[in-house]
């Protein structure tokens, strides 16, 4: 009996499934503000926890100053623009990868009594594409909190879409919490003509109070280096011996990722116990590299371990890629992939 392959999976998600899935991934089911352990050498981490508690308390007290979804959609409210009186409806957790930003974001989501929504940035933009802008505003305006993980702007269309969406939602009283490796007024920098969209970027940035979280990547604190790639025969044997696992040729998987929308990658790896990738090599281009980042994020969310053959993980992204505007995304992916590769002991 052959081992299942990810390239054989073609997940489809309807609008109702997308809405129902607006919750933190399984890895973060048990996270809470109380079990976030700040690094004593990094005071900003304890400060971030305190700011998150304050944000949650504000939501609990109903200090969102909002209106109805109709007001948000048609712009007929009399509320001040965010920032005019110092009020910020959003909390933005900024910092390097591996400092626990997603832990804090999911913890806030758990702490707030619903209705509430949680999505990665790519899942949010896809939701708007499926529902339509007006329907997305209507549904999300019913929530007290929208948590957005991996907030980023990779193209001008996303800049305009998210600026308008956050404007409508915050006018409707929705509080927004987000994580990113980039300050909100620097989003899109080095990736497209951000100077042409500074007005929109700055308008969005004004809606957030920024909390900086410093520190080293906890995933690599006092841990050994990732295991070396396996031999081809050993990889195949381990894939066959691991119930619920998949085995794919890396090049074929890269091609498959270009045919599947990144918002469906989570469904593609649901119920997979381990991923085995044969013949790993450098991503052929930036488009594939970014889709690999999205796949690694969904594997990490679901704690799906990874075994590979071929080149080492450090060769996945070229030096040119690591020197470009997506450097932080690639480094985060390598950090998470390294952690996942440790989760299966070599046998």
mmCIF file of N, CA, C and O in Angstrom, residues 104-174:
data_model
loop_
_atom_site.group_PDB
_atom_site.id
_atom_site.type_symbol
_atom_site.label_atom_id
_atom_site.label_comp_id
_atom_site.label_asym_id
_atom_site.label_seq_id
_atom_site.Cartn_x
_atom_site.Cartn_y
_atom_site.Cartn_z
ATOM 1 N N UNK A 104 0.583 35.171 22.409
ATOM 2 C CA UNK A 104 -0.142 36.273 23.037
ATOM 3 C C UNK A 104 -1.416 36.606 22.268
ATOM 4 O O UNK A 104 -2.463 36.880 22.868
ATOM 5 N N UNK A 105 -1.341 36.583 20.946
ATOM 6 C CA UNK A 105 -2.519 36.889 20.136
ATOM 7 C C UNK A 105 -3.623 35.866 20.383
ATOM 8 O O UNK A 105 -4.782 36.233 20.626
ATOM 9 N N UNK A 106 -3.272 34.583 20.334
ATOM 10 C CA UNK A 106 -4.271 33.544 20.577
ATOM 11 C C UNK A 106 -4.787 33.605 22.014
ATOM 12 O O UNK A 106 -5.968 33.340 22.272
ATOM 13 N N UNK A 107 -3.917 33.976 22.957
ATOM 14 C CA UNK A 107 -4.340 34.096 24.356
ATOM 15 C C UNK A 107 -5.393 35.182 24.519
ATOM 16 O O UNK A 107 -6.362 35.018 25.278
ATOM 17 N N UNK A 108 -5.203 36.301 23.826
ATOM 18 C CA UNK A 108 -6.207 37.369 23.889
ATOM 19 C C UNK A 108 -7.529 36.883 23.310
ATOM 20 O O UNK A 108 -8.603 37.163 23.848
ATOM 21 N N UNK A 109 -7.455 36.152 22.211
ATOM 22 C CA UNK A 109 -8.673 35.612 21.600
ATOM 23 C C UNK A 109 -9.393 34.702 22.589
ATOM 24 O O UNK A 109 -10.615 34.790 22.759
ATOM 25 N N UNK A 110 -8.668 33.839 23.270
ATOM 26 C CA UNK A 110 -9.283 32.942 24.250
ATOM 27 C C UNK A 110 -9.887 33.718 25.424
ATOM 28 O O UNK A 110 -10.893 33.297 26.009
ATOM 29 N N UNK A 111 -9.259 34.850 25.771
ATOM 30 C CA UNK A 111 -9.694 35.603 26.955
ATOM 31 C C UNK A 111 -10.944 36.437 26.705
ATOM 32 O O UNK A 111 -11.656 36.804 27.646
ATOM 33 N N UNK A 112 -11.220 36.749 25.460
ATOM 34 C CA UNK A 112 -12.376 37.588 25.121
ATOM 35 C C UNK A 112 -13.592 36.704 24.876
ATOM 36 O O UNK A 112 -13.526 35.740 24.112
ATOM 37 N N UNK A 113 -14.682 37.026 25.527
ATOM 38 C CA UNK A 113 -15.926 36.299 25.279
ATOM 39 C C UNK A 113 -16.502 36.743 23.939
ATOM 40 O O UNK A 113 -16.510 37.921 23.614
ATOM 41 N N UNK A 114 -16.985 35.780 23.171
ATOM 42 C CA UNK A 114 -17.410 36.028 21.796
ATOM 43 C C UNK A 114 -18.567 36.999 21.679
ATOM 44 O O UNK A 114 -19.083 37.476 22.671
ATOM 45 N N UNK A 115 -18.915 37.276 20.423
ATOM 46 C CA UNK A 115 -18.358 36.730 19.178
ATOM 47 C C UNK A 115 -16.972 37.314 18.862
ATOM 48 O O UNK A 115 -16.689 38.460 19.193
ATOM 49 N N UNK A 116 -16.138 36.498 18.227
ATOM 50 C CA UNK A 116 -14.760 36.891 17.937
ATOM 51 C C UNK A 116 -14.255 36.079 16.753
ATOM 52 O O UNK A 116 -14.829 35.032 16.412
ATOM 53 N N UNK A 117 -13.196 36.555 16.122
ATOM 54 C CA UNK A 117 -12.651 35.870 14.954
ATOM 55 C C UNK A 117 -11.134 35.915 15.004
ATOM 56 O O UNK A 117 -10.540 36.884 15.488
ATOM 57 N N UNK A 118 -10.507 34.870 14.473
ATOM 58 C CA UNK A 118 -9.046 34.763 14.419
ATOM 59 C C UNK A 118 -8.679 34.230 13.043
ATOM 60 O O UNK A 118 -9.240 33.225 12.584
ATOM 61 N N UNK A 119 -7.740 34.889 12.373
ATOM 62 C CA UNK A 119 -7.330 34.441 11.043
ATOM 63 C C UNK A 119 -5.917 34.913 10.756
ATOM 64 O O UNK A 119 -5.467 35.927 11.299
ATOM 65 N N UNK A 120 -5.218 34.163 9.925
ATOM 66 C CA UNK A 120 -3.976 34.696 9.384
ATOM 67 C C UNK A 120 -4.335 35.755 8.356
ATOM 68 O O UNK A 120 -5.475 35.826 7.879
ATOM 69 N N UNK A 121 -3.350 36.556 8.006
ATOM 70 C CA UNK A 121 -3.600 37.627 7.045
ATOM 71 C C UNK A 121 -4.113 37.071 5.719
ATOM 72 O O UNK A 121 -5.074 37.587 5.142
ATOM 73 N N UNK A 122 -3.485 35.991 5.225
ATOM 74 C CA UNK A 122 -3.896 35.440 3.937
ATOM 75 C C UNK A 122 -5.292 34.832 4.023
ATOM 76 O O UNK A 122 -6.072 34.906 3.063
ATOM 77 N N UNK A 123 -5.638 34.250 5.177
ATOM 78 C CA UNK A 123 -6.992 33.714 5.346
ATOM 79 C C UNK A 123 -8.027 34.831 5.355
ATOM 80 O O UNK A 123 -9.128 34.681 4.813
ATOM 81 N N UNK A 124 -7.670 35.962 5.950
ATOM 82 C CA UNK A 124 -8.596 37.093 6.000
ATOM 83 C C UNK A 124 -8.853 37.664 4.616
ATOM 84 O O UNK A 124 -10.004 37.914 4.242
ATOM 85 N N UNK A 125 -7.788 37.886 3.844
ATOM 86 C CA UNK A 125 -7.981 38.441 2.508
ATOM 87 C C UNK A 125 -8.743 37.466 1.608
ATOM 88 O O UNK A 125 -9.553 37.887 0.776
ATOM 89 N N UNK A 126 -8.509 36.172 1.792
ATOM 90 C CA UNK A 126 -9.261 35.195 1.005
ATOM 91 C C UNK A 126 -10.732 35.199 1.396
ATOM 92 O O UNK A 126 -11.613 35.056 0.545
ATOM 93 N N UNK A 127 -11.020 35.361 2.694
ATOM 94 C CA UNK A 127 -12.404 35.420 3.154
ATOM 95 C C UNK A 127 -13.144 36.572 2.482
ATOM 96 O O UNK A 127 -14.284 36.413 2.035
ATOM 97 N N UNK A 128 -12.486 37.716 2.404
ATOM 98 C CA UNK A 128 -13.106 38.869 1.741
ATOM 99 C C UNK A 128 -13.351 38.557 0.273
ATOM 100 O O UNK A 128 -14.394 38.915 -0.295
ATOM 101 N N UNK A 129 -12.390 37.863 -0.363
ATOM 102 C CA UNK A 129 -12.559 37.510 -1.769
ATOM 103 C C UNK A 129 -13.721 36.573 -2.006
ATOM 104 O O UNK A 129 -14.443 36.692 -3.000
ATOM 105 N N UNK A 130 -13.939 35.636 -1.087
ATOM 106 C CA UNK A 130 -15.020 34.657 -1.238
ATOM 107 C C UNK A 130 -16.379 35.279 -0.914
ATOM 108 O O UNK A 130 -17.355 35.093 -1.653
ATOM 109 N N UNK A 131 -16.452 36.018 0.195
ATOM 110 C CA UNK A 131 -17.734 36.578 0.628
ATOM 111 C C UNK A 131 -18.126 37.835 -0.131
ATOM 112 O O UNK A 131 -19.305 38.141 -0.277
ATOM 113 N N UNK A 132 -17.126 38.579 -0.602
ATOM 114 C CA UNK A 132 -17.380 39.920 -1.114
ATOM 115 C C UNK A 132 -17.158 40.919 0.012
ATOM 116 O O UNK A 132 -17.367 40.605 1.191
ATOM 117 N N UNK A 133 -16.744 42.132 -0.330
ATOM 118 C CA UNK A 133 -16.358 43.104 0.690
ATOM 119 C C UNK A 133 -17.520 43.445 1.623
ATOM 120 O O UNK A 133 -17.388 43.429 2.846
ATOM 121 N N UNK A 134 -18.675 43.740 1.070
ATOM 122 C CA UNK A 134 -19.809 44.143 1.894
ATOM 123 C C UNK A 134 -20.252 43.067 2.853
ATOM 124 O O UNK A 134 -20.522 43.330 4.027
ATOM 125 N N UNK A 135 -20.309 41.805 2.374
ATOM 126 C CA UNK A 135 -20.727 40.707 3.228
ATOM 127 C C UNK A 135 -19.671 40.420 4.299
ATOM 128 O O UNK A 135 -20.015 40.089 5.441
ATOM 129 N N UNK A 136 -18.392 40.556 3.945
ATOM 130 C CA UNK A 136 -17.331 40.357 4.937
ATOM 131 C C UNK A 136 -17.424 41.410 6.038
ATOM 132 O O UNK A 136 -17.277 41.105 7.223
ATOM 133 N N UNK A 137 -17.678 42.654 5.651
ATOM 134 C CA UNK A 137 -17.848 43.718 6.645
ATOM 135 C C UNK A 137 -19.040 43.412 7.540
ATOM 136 O O UNK A 137 -18.971 43.546 8.770
ATOM 137 N N UNK A 138 -20.143 42.969 6.938
ATOM 138 C CA UNK A 138 -21.347 42.682 7.727
ATOM 139 C C UNK A 138 -21.069 41.590 8.765
ATOM 140 O O UNK A 138 -21.414 41.733 9.936
ATOM 141 N N UNK A 139 -20.438 40.513 8.328
ATOM 142 C CA UNK A 139 -20.210 39.390 9.242
ATOM 143 C C UNK A 139 -19.171 39.728 10.310
ATOM 144 O O UNK A 139 -19.365 39.429 11.490
ATOM 145 N N UNK A 140 -18.068 40.333 9.904
ATOM 146 C CA UNK A 140 -17.004 40.610 10.868
ATOM 147 C C UNK A 140 -17.370 41.749 11.809
ATOM 148 O O UNK A 140 -16.856 41.826 12.927
ATOM 149 N N UNK A 141 -18.268 42.635 11.391
ATOM 150 C CA UNK A 141 -18.691 43.737 12.260
ATOM 151 C C UNK A 141 -19.497 43.256 13.457
ATOM 152 O O UNK A 141 -19.690 44.004 14.412
ATOM 153 N N UNK A 142 -19.965 42.022 13.405
ATOM 154 C CA UNK A 142 -20.713 41.463 14.520
ATOM 155 C C UNK A 142 -19.795 40.986 15.649
ATOM 156 O O UNK A 142 -20.259 40.598 16.720
ATOM 157 N N UNK A 143 -18.483 41.017 15.409
ATOM 158 C CA UNK A 143 -17.523 40.502 16.370
ATOM 159 C C UNK A 143 -16.994 41.591 17.300
ATOM 160 O O UNK A 143 -16.942 42.770 16.932
ATOM 161 N N UNK A 144 -16.600 41.182 18.478
ATOM 162 C CA UNK A 144 -15.979 42.107 19.429
ATOM 163 C C UNK A 144 -14.481 42.217 19.169
ATOM 164 O O UNK A 144 -13.876 43.255 19.432
ATOM 165 N N UNK A 145 -13.883 41.129 18.683
ATOM 166 C CA UNK A 145 -12.436 41.104 18.444
ATOM 167 C C UNK A 145 -12.134 40.393 17.134
ATOM 168 O O UNK A 145 -12.697 39.341 16.844
ATOM 169 N N UNK A 146 -11.235 41.000 16.355
ATOM 170 C CA UNK A 146 -10.658 40.346 15.186
ATOM 171 C C UNK A 146 -9.162 40.232 15.433
ATOM 172 O O UNK A 146 -8.473 41.245 15.585
ATOM 173 N N UNK A 147 -8.656 39.007 15.511
ATOM 174 C CA UNK A 147 -7.225 38.765 15.711
ATOM 175 C C UNK A 147 -6.616 38.345 14.376
ATOM 176 O O UNK A 147 -7.109 37.423 13.721
ATOM 177 N N UNK A 148 -5.557 39.039 13.960
ATOM 178 C CA UNK A 148 -4.925 38.786 12.666
ATOM 179 C C UNK A 148 -3.472 38.399 12.898
ATOM 180 O O UNK A 148 -2.667 39.212 13.378
ATOM 181 N N UNK A 149 -3.119 37.173 12.549
ATOM 182 C CA UNK A 149 -1.743 36.712 12.700
ATOM 183 C C UNK A 149 -0.984 36.899 11.387
ATOM 184 O O UNK A 149 -1.566 36.818 10.306
ATOM 185 N N UNK A 150 0.323 37.161 11.516
ATOM 186 C CA UNK A 150 1.213 37.296 10.352
ATOM 187 C C UNK A 150 0.745 38.420 9.433
ATOM 188 O O UNK A 150 0.671 38.267 8.217
ATOM 189 N N UNK A 151 0.450 39.560 10.027
ATOM 190 C CA UNK A 151 -0.029 40.716 9.269
ATOM 191 C C UNK A 151 1.068 41.179 8.313
ATOM 192 O O UNK A 151 2.174 41.457 8.713
ATOM 193 N N UNK A 152 0.759 41.262 7.048
ATOM 194 C CA UNK A 152 1.735 41.725 6.079
ATOM 195 C C UNK A 152 1.030 42.218 4.836
ATOM 196 O O UNK A 152 -0.095 41.814 4.541
ATOM 197 N N UNK A 153 1.696 43.098 4.127
ATOM 198 C CA UNK A 153 1.171 43.616 2.868
ATOM 199 C C UNK A 153 2.196 43.340 1.779
ATOM 200 O O UNK A 153 3.270 43.925 1.774
ATOM 201 N N UNK A 154 1.851 42.427 0.879
ATOM 202 C CA UNK A 154 2.790 42.031 -0.158
ATOM 203 C C UNK A 154 2.487 42.644 -1.520
ATOM 204 O O UNK A 154 3.274 42.498 -2.445
ATOM 205 N N UNK A 155 1.353 43.308 -1.657
ATOM 206 C CA UNK A 155 1.045 43.948 -2.934
ATOM 207 C C UNK A 155 0.074 45.104 -2.704
ATOM 208 O O UNK A 155 -0.588 45.180 -1.670
ATOM 209 N N UNK A 156 -0.013 46.020 -3.666
ATOM 210 C CA UNK A 156 -0.869 47.201 -3.501
ATOM 211 C C UNK A 156 -2.337 46.868 -3.311
ATOM 212 O O UNK A 156 -3.047 47.552 -2.579
ATOM 213 N N UNK A 157 -2.815 45.790 -3.980
ATOM 214 C CA UNK A 157 -4.221 45.426 -3.830
ATOM 215 C C UNK A 157 -4.562 45.086 -2.394
ATOM 216 O O UNK A 157 -5.603 45.503 -1.879
ATOM 217 N N UNK A 158 -3.688 44.342 -1.730
ATOM 218 C CA UNK A 158 -3.914 44.008 -0.326
ATOM 219 C C UNK A 158 -3.891 45.262 0.541
ATOM 220 O O UNK A 158 -4.632 45.363 1.521
ATOM 221 N N UNK A 159 -3.021 46.211 0.193
ATOM 222 C CA UNK A 159 -2.951 47.456 0.961
ATOM 223 C C UNK A 159 -4.292 48.171 0.962
ATOM 224 O O UNK A 159 -4.803 48.563 2.019
ATOM 225 N N UNK A 160 -4.866 48.335 -0.218
ATOM 226 C CA UNK A 160 -6.142 49.033 -0.331
ATOM 227 C C UNK A 160 -7.259 48.251 0.351
ATOM 228 O O UNK A 160 -8.083 48.827 1.071
ATOM 229 N N UNK A 161 -7.274 46.934 0.126
ATOM 230 C CA UNK A 161 -8.336 46.098 0.683
ATOM 231 C C UNK A 161 -8.335 46.139 2.208
ATOM 232 O O UNK A 161 -9.368 46.386 2.843
ATOM 233 N N UNK A 162 -7.176 45.924 2.808
ATOM 234 C CA UNK A 162 -7.110 45.838 4.265
ATOM 235 C C UNK A 162 -7.331 47.200 4.902
ATOM 236 O O UNK A 162 -7.970 47.304 5.960
ATOM 237 N N UNK A 163 -6.827 48.253 4.288
ATOM 238 C CA UNK A 163 -7.071 49.594 4.821
ATOM 239 C C UNK A 163 -8.562 49.878 4.900
ATOM 240 O O UNK A 163 -9.079 50.345 5.925
ATOM 241 N N UNK A 164 -9.276 49.581 3.831
ATOM 242 C CA UNK A 164 -10.717 49.828 3.805
ATOM 243 C C UNK A 164 -11.448 48.921 4.783
ATOM 244 O O UNK A 164 -12.377 49.347 5.481
ATOM 245 N N UNK A 165 -11.022 47.652 4.849
ATOM 246 C CA UNK A 165 -11.689 46.706 5.744
ATOM 247 C C UNK A 165 -11.529 47.124 7.203
ATOM 248 O O UNK A 165 -12.515 47.176 7.955
ATOM 249 N N UNK A 166 -10.312 47.452 7.618
ATOM 250 C CA UNK A 166 -10.086 47.838 9.009
ATOM 251 C C UNK A 166 -10.792 49.147 9.341
ATOM 252 O O UNK A 166 -11.259 49.339 10.465
ATOM 253 N N UNK A 167 -10.878 50.026 8.377
ATOM 254 C CA UNK A 167 -11.597 51.272 8.598
ATOM 255 C C UNK A 167 -13.065 50.994 8.916
ATOM 256 O O UNK A 167 -13.618 51.527 9.886
ATOM 257 N N UNK A 168 -13.700 50.149 8.113
ATOM 258 C CA UNK A 168 -15.107 49.820 8.333
ATOM 259 C C UNK A 168 -15.319 49.085 9.648
ATOM 260 O O UNK A 168 -16.255 49.371 10.400
ATOM 261 N N UNK A 169 -14.431 48.127 9.939
ATOM 262 C CA UNK A 169 -14.619 47.314 11.141
ATOM 263 C C UNK A 169 -14.392 48.120 12.415
ATOM 264 O O UNK A 169 -15.160 47.996 13.378
ATOM 265 N N UNK A 170 -13.359 48.936 12.441
ATOM 266 C CA UNK A 170 -13.107 49.710 13.655
ATOM 267 C C UNK A 170 -14.176 50.775 13.853
ATOM 268 O O UNK A 170 -14.550 51.086 14.990
ATOM 269 N N UNK A 171 -14.729 51.311 12.776
ATOM 270 C CA UNK A 171 -15.845 52.250 12.902
ATOM 271 C C UNK A 171 -17.078 51.549 13.469
ATOM 272 O O UNK A 171 -17.902 52.177 14.142
ATOM 273 N N UNK A 172 -17.191 50.236 13.201
ATOM 274 C CA UNK A 172 -18.318 49.465 13.717
ATOM 275 C C UNK A 172 -18.091 49.018 15.151
ATOM 276 O O UNK A 172 -18.965 48.401 15.752
ATOM 277 N N UNK A 173 -16.922 49.311 15.715
ATOM 278 C CA UNK A 173 -16.655 48.971 17.102
ATOM 279 C C UNK A 173 -15.852 47.718 17.311
ATOM 280 O O UNK A 173 -15.676 47.270 18.449
ATOM 281 N N UNK A 174 -15.367 47.112 16.237
ATOM 282 C CA UNK A 174 -14.554 45.901 16.371
ATOM 283 C C UNK A 174 -13.150 46.286 16.829
ATOM 284 O O UNK A 174 -12.542 47.202 16.274
#
